[in-house]
Coordinates of C-alpha atoms (C1' of nucleotides) in Angstrom, one line a residue:
Chain A
M206 CA 72.9 133.9 107.1
L207 CA 74.2 136.5 109.2
D208 CA 76.3 139.2 108.2
P209 CA 79.6 138.0 108.4
L210 CA 80.9 141.2 108.9
L211 CA 79.1 141.9 111.9
L212 CA 80.4 138.8 113.5
R213 CA 83.9 140.7 112.6
Q214 CA 83.2 143.7 113.8
D215 CA 81.1 142.7 117.2
I216 CA 81.1 139.1 117.8
T217 CA 80.3 139.8 121.5
A218 CA 77.0 141.2 120.4
V219 CA 76.3 138.5 118.2
A220 CA 76.9 135.9 120.8
S221 CA 74.8 137.5 123.5
G222 CA 72.2 137.8 120.8
L223 CA 72.1 134.3 119.6
K224 CA 72.4 133.2 123.5
R225 CA 68.7 134.9 123.7
R226 CA 68.1 132.0 121.3
G227 CA 69.5 129.4 123.4
Y228 CA 72.4 129.1 120.7
V229 CA 75.9 129.3 122.2
L230 CA 78.6 130.5 119.8
D231 CA 82.5 129.5 120.6
T232 CA 83.4 132.6 119.7
E233 CA 87.1 132.2 120.5
N234 CA 87.0 129.4 117.9
Y235 CA 85.1 131.8 115.5
Q236 CA 87.8 134.6 116.0
G237 CA 90.5 132.0 115.6
L238 CA 89.4 131.0 112.5
E239 CA 88.8 134.5 111.7
S240 CA 92.5 135.6 112.1
Q241 CA 93.5 132.7 110.4
R242 CA 91.5 133.6 107.4
K243 CA 93.0 136.9 107.0
A244 CA 96.3 135.9 107.1
I245 CA 96.0 133.0 104.8
Q246 CA 94.3 135.3 102.4
I247 CA 96.7 137.9 102.4
K248 CA 99.3 135.6 101.6
V249 CA 97.6 133.9 98.9
Q250 CA 96.8 137.7 97.4
E251 CA 100.5 138.3 97.4
L252 CA 101.6 135.2 95.8
Q253 CA 98.7 135.8 93.2
Q254 CA 100.0 139.3 92.5
Q255 CA 103.6 138.1 92.2
R256 CA 102.2 135.7 89.6
N257 CA 100.1 138.1 88.0
S258 CA 103.0 140.5 87.5
R259 CA 105.4 137.9 86.4
S260 CA 103.0 136.4 84.0
K261 CA 102.4 139.7 82.5
L262 CA 106.5 140.3 82.1
I263 CA 106.7 137.0 80.7
G264 CA 103.8 138.0 78.0
H265 CA 105.7 141.4 76.9
A266 CA 109.2 139.7 76.9
K267 CA 107.8 137.3 74.1
A268 CA 106.1 139.8 72.1
K269 CA 109.5 141.8 72.1
G270 CA 111.4 138.2 71.2
E271 CA 113.1 138.5 74.2
D272 CA 114.5 135.4 76.1
I273 CA 111.8 134.5 78.6
Q274 CA 113.9 131.4 80.6
P275 CA 115.1 133.4 83.2
L276 CA 112.0 134.8 83.9
L277 CA 110.5 131.4 83.9
D278 CA 113.0 130.2 86.3
E279 CA 111.9 133.2 88.7
V280 CA 108.2 131.8 89.1
A281 CA 109.0 127.9 89.1
S282 CA 108.2 127.4 92.8
L283 CA 105.7 130.3 92.9
G284 CA 102.9 127.7 91.7
S285 CA 103.1 124.8 94.2
S286 CA 103.6 127.4 97.1
L287 CA 100.5 129.4 95.8
K288 CA 98.3 125.9 95.5
G289 CA 99.5 124.9 99.1
A290 CA 98.5 128.4 100.4
E291 CA 95.0 128.4 98.4
Q292 CA 94.0 124.9 99.9
Q293 CA 94.6 126.3 103.3
E294 CA 92.3 129.4 102.5
Q295 CA 89.9 126.8 101.2
L296 CA 90.0 124.6 104.6
V297 CA 89.6 127.7 106.7
L298 CA 86.8 129.0 104.9
E299 CA 84.9 125.9 104.5
Q300 CA 85.0 125.6 108.5
Q301 CA 84.0 129.3 108.9
K302 CA 81.2 128.7 106.6
A303 CA 80.1 125.6 108.2
I304 CA 79.6 127.7 111.7
L305 CA 78.1 130.7 109.7
T306 CA 75.5 128.5 107.7
G307 CA 74.4 127.2 111.0
L308 CA 73.8 130.2 112.9
P309 CA 69.8 131.1 113.2
N310 CA 68.8 134.8 112.9
L311 CA 69.1 137.3 115.4
A312 CA 65.5 137.9 117.5
D313 CA 64.1 141.3 116.8
A314 CA 64.4 143.5 120.2
S315 CA 60.6 143.4 120.2
V316 CA 60.6 139.8 120.8
P317 CA 60.3 138.2 124.2
D318 CA 63.1 136.4 125.9
G319 CA 62.3 132.4 126.7
K320 CA 62.4 128.7 126.3
D321 CA 59.3 127.3 124.7
E322 CA 55.8 127.7 123.8
N323 CA 54.9 128.7 127.2
D324 CA 57.0 131.9 127.2
N325 CA 55.1 133.3 124.3
L326 CA 53.3 136.6 124.6
E327 CA 49.4 136.7 123.6
L328 CA 48.8 139.6 121.8
R329 CA 45.3 139.7 121.3
R330 CA 41.9 137.6 120.9
W331 CA 39.4 137.4 118.4
G332 CA 35.6 135.8 118.6
K333 CA 34.9 133.5 121.6
P334 CA 35.1 129.6 121.5
R335 CA 31.7 128.5 120.8
Q336 CA 29.8 127.1 124.0
F337 CA 28.3 123.8 123.1
E338 CA 24.8 122.6 124.7
F339 CA 26.1 118.9 123.8
E340 CA 29.6 117.0 124.5
P341 CA 31.6 118.4 121.1
L342 CA 33.0 115.6 119.2
D343 CA 36.8 116.1 118.0
H344 CA 37.5 115.9 114.1
V345 CA 38.4 112.3 113.9
D346 CA 35.6 111.2 115.5
L347 CA 33.0 113.5 113.4
G348 CA 35.0 112.5 110.1
T349 CA 34.6 108.7 111.0
K350 CA 31.0 109.1 111.8
L351 CA 30.7 110.5 108.3
G352 CA 32.6 107.9 106.9
E353 CA 34.4 110.6 105.1
M354 CA 37.9 111.0 107.1
D355 CA 39.7 107.4 106.7
A356 CA 43.1 106.8 108.7
E357 CA 43.3 103.3 107.9
A358 CA 42.8 103.4 104.1
A359 CA 45.9 106.2 104.3
A360 CA 47.9 103.9 106.4
K361 CA 47.4 101.1 103.9
L362 CA 48.4 103.1 101.5
S363 CA 51.4 105.1 102.8
G364 CA 51.6 104.5 106.7
S365 CA 51.0 106.3 109.5
R366 CA 50.3 110.5 109.3
F367 CA 48.5 110.2 106.4
T368 CA 44.4 110.7 106.2
L369 CA 42.0 109.9 103.2
L370 CA 39.1 112.0 102.8
R371 CA 35.8 111.4 101.0
G372 CA 32.7 112.9 99.3
G373 CA 31.8 116.2 101.3
V374 CA 34.9 116.5 103.6
A375 CA 37.2 116.3 100.6
R376 CA 35.2 118.7 99.0
L377 CA 35.2 121.3 102.1
H378 CA 38.6 120.7 102.0
R379 CA 39.2 121.9 98.5
A380 CA 36.5 124.6 99.4
L381 CA 38.8 126.4 101.9
A382 CA 41.7 126.6 99.9
Q383 CA 40.0 128.1 97.1
F384 CA 38.5 130.5 99.3
M385 CA 41.7 131.1 100.9
L386 CA 43.2 131.9 97.7
D387 CA 40.6 134.0 96.3
T388 CA 40.7 136.5 99.4
H389 CA 44.0 136.8 98.8
T390 CA 44.5 137.6 95.1
Q391 CA 41.2 139.5 95.3
E392 CA 41.3 141.5 98.2
H393 CA 44.7 141.5 99.5
G394 CA 47.0 142.2 96.4
Y395 CA 48.7 138.8 96.1
T396 CA 49.9 137.6 92.8
E397 CA 48.8 133.8 92.8
L398 CA 51.7 131.2 91.7
Y399 CA 51.6 127.5 90.5
V400 CA 55.0 126.3 91.6
P401 CA 57.3 123.1 91.7
Y402 CA 56.9 121.0 94.7
M403 CA 60.3 119.3 94.6
V404 CA 63.4 121.5 94.8
N405 CA 67.1 121.7 94.4
A406 CA 69.3 122.2 97.3
D407 CA 70.3 125.4 96.4
A408 CA 66.5 126.6 97.2
M409 CA 66.1 124.6 100.2
F410 CA 69.6 126.4 101.4
G411 CA 68.5 129.8 100.6
T412 CA 65.4 129.7 102.7
G413 CA 67.6 128.1 105.6
Q414 CA 66.0 124.6 106.0
L415 CA 69.7 123.3 104.6
P416 CA 71.9 122.4 105.8
K417 CA 70.7 122.0 109.5
F418 CA 67.4 120.4 109.0
A419 CA 68.3 118.1 106.5
D420 CA 66.7 115.3 108.1
D421 CA 63.1 117.2 108.2
A422 CA 62.7 116.9 104.5
F423 CA 61.9 114.6 102.0
I424 CA 64.4 113.7 99.3
T425 CA 64.3 112.0 96.0
T426 CA 66.8 109.4 94.7
D427 CA 68.0 111.2 91.8
E428 CA 71.9 111.8 91.1
I429 CA 71.2 115.3 92.0
P430 CA 68.5 115.1 94.7
R431 CA 65.7 117.2 95.0
Y432 CA 63.8 118.0 98.2
L433 CA 59.9 117.7 98.4
I434 CA 59.0 121.1 99.6
P435 CA 58.3 121.2 103.3
T436 CA 56.2 124.7 102.6
S437 CA 55.9 127.1 99.2
E438 CA 57.9 129.2 101.3
V439 CA 60.6 127.7 99.5
P440 CA 59.9 128.0 95.8
M441 CA 58.3 131.4 96.2
T442 CA 60.9 133.0 98.3
N443 CA 63.9 131.6 95.9
L444 CA 62.0 133.0 93.0
V445 CA 64.2 135.9 93.3
A446 CA 67.1 134.3 94.5
G447 CA 70.1 135.8 92.6
E448 CA 68.1 138.5 91.2
I449 CA 68.6 142.6 91.6
L450 CA 64.8 143.8 92.0
K451 CA 64.1 147.4 91.0
A452 CA 62.6 149.4 93.6
D453 CA 59.2 149.6 91.9
E454 CA 58.8 145.9 92.2
L455 CA 58.7 145.7 95.8
P456 CA 56.9 144.9 98.0
M457 CA 56.2 141.7 96.0
Q458 CA 53.1 140.1 97.2
L459 CA 53.0 136.2 96.4
T460 CA 50.7 133.5 97.3
A461 CA 50.3 129.6 96.6
L462 CA 48.5 126.8 97.0
T463 CA 50.5 123.6 97.7
P464 CA 50.9 120.7 99.4
C465 CA 53.9 120.5 102.3
F466 CA 55.6 117.5 103.2
R467 CA 57.4 116.9 106.0
R468 CA 59.1 113.9 108.0
E469 CA 58.4 115.2 111.4
A470 CA 61.3 113.5 112.2
G471 CA 61.6 113.8 116.2
S472 CA 57.8 114.3 116.6
Y473 CA 57.2 110.9 117.2
G474 CA 54.4 110.3 119.7
R475 CA 53.2 114.0 119.4
D476 CA 49.8 114.7 118.0
T477 CA 49.4 110.8 116.6
R478 CA 46.0 111.2 116.8
G479 CA 43.8 112.7 113.8
M480 CA 44.8 115.5 111.1
I481 CA 46.9 118.1 113.2
R482 CA 50.6 116.6 112.3
Q483 CA 50.6 115.0 109.1
H484 CA 53.8 113.9 106.6
Q485 CA 51.4 115.7 103.7
F486 CA 49.2 118.9 104.2
E487 CA 48.2 121.5 101.8
K488 CA 49.0 125.2 102.8
V489 CA 47.9 128.2 101.4
E490 CA 51.3 130.1 101.7
M491 CA 51.8 134.2 101.6
V492 CA 55.6 135.6 101.1
Q493 CA 56.5 138.7 100.7
I494 CA 59.8 140.3 99.3
V495 CA 60.2 144.1 100.9
Q496 CA 62.5 146.8 101.1
P497 CA 64.2 146.7 104.7
D498 CA 62.2 149.6 105.9
D499 CA 58.8 148.1 105.0
S500 CA 59.6 144.7 106.8
D501 CA 57.8 145.8 110.4
A502 CA 54.8 147.0 108.3
A503 CA 55.0 144.0 106.6
L504 CA 54.8 141.6 109.3
E505 CA 51.6 143.6 110.6
R506 CA 49.9 143.3 107.1
M507 CA 50.5 139.5 106.6
T508 CA 49.2 138.9 109.9
K509 CA 46.3 140.8 109.0
H510 CA 45.7 138.9 105.7
A511 CA 45.9 135.4 107.6
E512 CA 43.3 137.0 110.5
A513 CA 41.3 137.9 107.9
I514 CA 40.7 134.3 106.7
L515 CA 39.8 133.0 110.4
Q516 CA 37.5 136.3 110.6
K517 CA 35.7 135.5 107.6
L518 CA 35.3 131.7 108.7
E519 CA 34.0 133.0 112.0
L520 CA 36.9 131.0 113.9
A521 CA 37.9 132.3 117.1
Y522 CA 41.8 132.7 117.6
R523 CA 44.4 134.4 118.9
V524 CA 47.2 136.2 118.0
M525 CA 50.8 135.1 119.8
L526 CA 53.9 136.8 119.7
L527 CA 56.7 133.9 119.7
C528 CA 59.4 134.0 122.1
T529 CA 62.9 133.5 121.2
G530 CA 62.9 130.0 122.2
D531 CA 60.0 129.0 119.7
M532 CA 61.0 131.1 116.7
G533 CA 62.3 129.2 113.7
F534 CA 65.6 129.3 112.2
A535 CA 65.3 132.2 109.9
A536 CA 63.0 134.4 111.8
E537 CA 63.4 137.5 113.7
K538 CA 59.8 137.8 114.5
T539 CA 57.0 135.4 114.6
H540 CA 53.2 135.9 115.0
D541 CA 51.4 132.6 115.6
L542 CA 47.6 132.3 114.8
E543 CA 45.9 129.8 116.9
V544 CA 42.2 128.6 116.2
W545 CA 40.4 127.2 119.1
L546 CA 39.7 123.6 118.6
P547 CA 36.7 122.2 120.9
G548 CA 38.0 118.7 120.5
Q549 CA 41.1 119.3 122.1
D550 CA 39.8 122.1 124.4
S551 CA 42.3 124.5 123.2
Y552 CA 43.9 127.0 121.0
R553 CA 46.5 125.3 118.3
E554 CA 48.5 126.8 115.8
I555 CA 47.0 127.4 112.5
S556 CA 49.2 130.3 111.2
S557 CA 52.7 131.4 111.6
I558 CA 53.9 134.7 110.1
S559 CA 57.6 135.2 110.0
R560 CA 60.1 138.3 109.6
C561 CA 63.5 137.2 108.2
G562 CA 65.3 140.4 107.8
A563 CA 68.2 140.1 105.5
F564 CA 68.7 136.5 106.6
Q565 CA 67.5 134.7 103.6
A566 CA 67.9 137.4 101.3
R567 CA 72.0 137.0 101.9
R568 CA 71.8 133.4 101.4
M569 CA 70.0 133.7 98.6
K570 CA 71.6 136.9 97.2
A571 CA 68.5 138.7 96.5
R572 CA 69.1 142.1 96.0
W573 CA 67.0 145.3 95.2
R574 CA 68.7 148.7 93.7
N575 CA 68.2 151.0 96.3
P576 CA 67.7 154.4 94.4
E577 CA 69.0 156.3 97.4
T578 CA 72.7 154.7 97.0
G579 CA 72.3 153.7 93.5
R580 CA 73.4 150.4 94.7
P581 CA 72.3 146.7 94.9
E582 CA 71.5 145.9 98.4
L583 CA 69.8 142.9 100.4
V584 CA 66.1 142.6 100.5
N585 CA 63.8 141.5 103.3
T586 CA 61.8 138.5 103.1
L587 CA 58.7 137.5 105.0
N588 CA 56.6 134.6 105.1
G589 CA 53.2 133.3 106.4
S590 CA 50.5 130.6 106.6
G591 CA 47.4 132.4 105.1
V592 CA 46.4 129.2 106.3
A593 CA 47.3 125.9 106.6
V594 CA 44.2 124.2 105.0
G595 CA 44.1 121.0 106.8
R596 CA 43.8 122.7 110.4
T597 CA 41.7 124.6 109.1
L598 CA 39.5 121.6 107.7
I599 CA 39.8 120.4 111.4
A600 CA 38.7 123.6 113.1
V601 CA 35.7 123.7 110.8
L602 CA 34.5 120.6 111.5
E603 CA 35.1 120.7 115.3
N604 CA 33.7 124.4 115.7
Y605 CA 30.5 123.7 112.9
Q606 CA 29.7 120.8 114.3
Q607 CA 25.9 119.9 115.1
E608 CA 24.1 117.6 117.6
D609 CA 23.2 115.1 115.3
G610 CA 26.8 114.7 113.9
R611 CA 26.2 116.9 110.7
I612 CA 28.7 119.8 109.7
K613 CA 27.6 123.3 109.2
I614 CA 29.2 125.1 106.3
P615 CA 30.3 128.0 107.0
A616 CA 28.4 131.0 105.2
V617 CA 31.4 132.2 103.1
L618 CA 32.0 128.5 101.8
Q619 CA 28.9 127.7 100.7
A620 CA 29.5 129.3 97.3
Y621 CA 32.4 127.3 96.7
M622 CA 30.3 124.1 97.8
G623 CA 27.5 124.4 95.3
G624 CA 25.2 126.5 98.0
L625 CA 25.2 123.2 100.5
E626 CA 24.6 124.0 103.9
Y627 CA 25.4 121.4 105.7
I628 CA 27.5 118.3 105.5
A629 CA 25.6 115.0 106.5
Chain B
rG131 C1' 65.7 108.6 75.1
rG132 C1' 68.4 110.5 69.9
rA133 C1' 70.8 114.5 67.3
rG134 C1' 72.6 119.7 67.2
rA135 C1' 73.2 125.0 69.1
rG136 C1' 74.3 127.9 73.4
rG137 C1' 75.4 129.7 78.4
rU138 C1' 79.9 136.6 78.8
rG139 C1' 78.2 142.8 83.1
rG140 C1' 71.0 145.9 84.3
rC141 C1' 69.9 144.1 79.1
rA142 C1' 71.7 142.6 74.2
rG143 C1' 76.0 141.3 72.1
rA144 C1' 81.9 140.8 70.6
rG145 C1' 86.2 138.6 72.2
rC146 C1' 93.7 135.3 68.0
rG147 C1' 96.2 131.7 75.4
rG148 C1' 99.0 137.6 77.2
rU149 C1' 99.0 144.6 78.6
rU150 C1' 90.6 142.0 78.9
rG151 C1' 87.2 143.7 84.1
rA152 C1' 86.3 142.3 79.5
rA153 C1' 84.8 146.0 72.3
rU154 C1' 80.2 148.0 70.6
rG155 C1' 75.0 149.2 71.2
rC156 C1' 70.8 150.2 74.5
rA157 C1' 69.3 151.2 79.6
rC158 C1' 70.7 154.5 83.5
rU159 C1' 73.7 158.8 85.9
rG160 C1' 76.1 163.4 85.5
rG161 C1' 77.4 167.6 82.3
rU162 C1' 77.3 170.9 77.4
rC163 C1' 73.4 172.7 74.5
rU164 C1' 68.0 174.9 75.0
rU165 C1' 62.9 179.1 77.9
rG166 C1' 62.0 173.7 79.1
rA167 C1' 62.0 169.0 76.7
rA168 C1' 63.9 166.0 72.8
rA169 C1' 67.8 165.1 69.5
rA170 C1' 73.3 165.5 69.4
rC171 C1' 78.0 165.7 71.9
rC172 C1' 81.3 165.0 76.3
rA173 C1' 82.2 162.0 80.8
rG174 C1' 80.7 158.1 83.9
rC175 C1' 78.7 153.4 85.1
rA176 C1' 79.4 145.8 87.6
rU177 C1' 80.1 142.6 92.4
rA178 C1' 82.8 140.9 96.9
rG179 C1' 87.0 140.2 99.4
rG180 C1' 92.0 142.6 101.6
rU181 C1' 94.4 147.3 103.2
rU182 C1' 92.4 152.1 105.0
rA183 C1' 89.2 157.1 108.3
rA184 C1' 87.0 156.7 103.4
rU185 C1' 80.9 154.6 99.6
rA186 C1' 89.5 157.9 97.8
rG187 C1' 93.5 155.1 96.0
rC188 C1' 96.1 150.0 95.8
rC189 C1' 95.8 144.8 95.9
rU190 C1' 93.0 139.7 94.6
rA191 C1' 88.9 137.2 92.8
rU192 C1' 84.6 136.7 89.6
rC193 C1' 82.8 135.7 81.9
rG194 C1' 76.8 128.8 84.0
rA195 C1' 79.5 125.1 88.3
rG196 C1' 83.7 122.3 89.4
rG197 C1' 88.6 119.9 88.2
rG198 C1' 92.9 120.1 84.8
rU199 C1' 96.7 122.0 81.4
rU200 C1' 100.1 126.6 81.5
rC201 C1' 104.7 131.5 83.5
rG202 C1' 100.1 132.9 81.9
rA203 C1' 92.5 130.7 80.8
rA204 C1' 86.5 134.0 78.8
rU205 C1' 89.6 131.8 75.4
rC206 C1' 92.4 124.5 75.2
rC207 C1' 90.9 119.7 78.0
rC208 C1' 87.5 116.7 81.3
rU209 C1' 82.8 116.2 84.4
rC210 C1' 78.3 118.2 85.6
rC211 C1' 74.1 121.8 85.4
rC212 C1' 70.7 124.8 82.6
rU213 C1' 68.6 126.9 78.0
rC214 C1' 67.2 126.4 72.7
rU215 C1' 66.0 123.7 68.0
rC216 C1' 64.7 118.9 65.7
rC217 C1' 63.0 113.9 66.2
rG218 C1' 60.7 110.0 69.7
rC219 C1' 57.8 109.1 74.1
rC220 C1' 54.1 111.0 77.0
rA221 C1' 49.7 113.6 81.2

RNA sequence: GGAGAGGUGGCAGAGCGGUUGAAUGCACUGGUCUUGAAAACCAGCAUAGGUUAAUAGCCUAUCGAGGGUUCGAAUCCCUCCCUCUCCGCCA
């Protein structure tokens, strides 16, 4: 959520900032609501003040044993006019909130303007795409040949956009996740969490999935519905919701391995082959809760942490700075890591690292006590994949394939595979 | 699933329907004392909104959430959520 104060003070600046992201804010409408709110609020408060002071007088009079009937007559009509004013106030506040909670974050000044992924800026590359002396297969053909990747079996059980893994490939998938977690906890200073995979609406609101993107999430049929997490960013970040943290608790660096569930509504026909886009996939996620002046540095740190995973796996990748049009709702600046996939002959997203400023913190009421001011102030939040396990599996299969169909196991994973060197 | 207890400020913990934004203790901040520190003593110490030049005043709201009763609700009533204890079931 954007700072309501900012909208009051300089709505033109906000509107032009949002326009960079392709969001058109109806400033006249908002300002109209704002002045209505102000007028009604003043009226409500005046009435409340009258009621309070009258009630106090009645209390005093009663204590002295005086006749309170004249006083009661005085306030007779107050109640109904107050109630009416309060209802009006609520109506305006709801309308305002509906607009406010639907506004995306403002992009950082360093973010390039653009419409979609074609306008993203490449920051750097690491590693060279492998040159094959034979025609490389994609992960679907590789997995199927091995008999260890089975989309049909998954379809029988669950429908499209699911995959079943067996044997060595299933183990490799697990090894990747363990390796990533170990790297972040042992080398990058993250605390590992095990978190709920279902969260309530408040949590989904806090990180910005609700109310706007309700259609993207799976929801339970409980009386109080719960949402299957689309990423563990949701439970991890919301851990600090409503809290006032001490300065020495920051930065907080959290990581977790969880499945992620996404309905992929609106992506029909895209990436239908293979494991690229699934309703369910594993992801190791990193979350940082930081002081605002550490936010910029934290984004760079997290990007390095995600890069370290790909470097250790010796997978070629490039780092992209997302343009305004390609960023997520809560982000003010995002780096994407794109790994080289020989099967697609292109770089594909495998990690997304975002700085959210106070956007999520404001929604969650997550604060820290700033020693300099002595007051609670909003924290800043960041999140990033470290990295997507399913897509990393694809990358390893495709990049480490041998001409005979075997998969070489990356050196750093062999210890996680009982010393195995190849999947065959 | 059954029975019971409870949710109050950073924490702990009081609170006959009326002057309670809320006792007290701890923590924290400033001061006195001291060579320094501790102890003791004194003072201060919630968040948000409105008004405002103001992080000064003044006003309003907030005691799990949402409704209700009342001139007036932290206190009474209803619904829901959560926590704890005991029993049952269970990976």
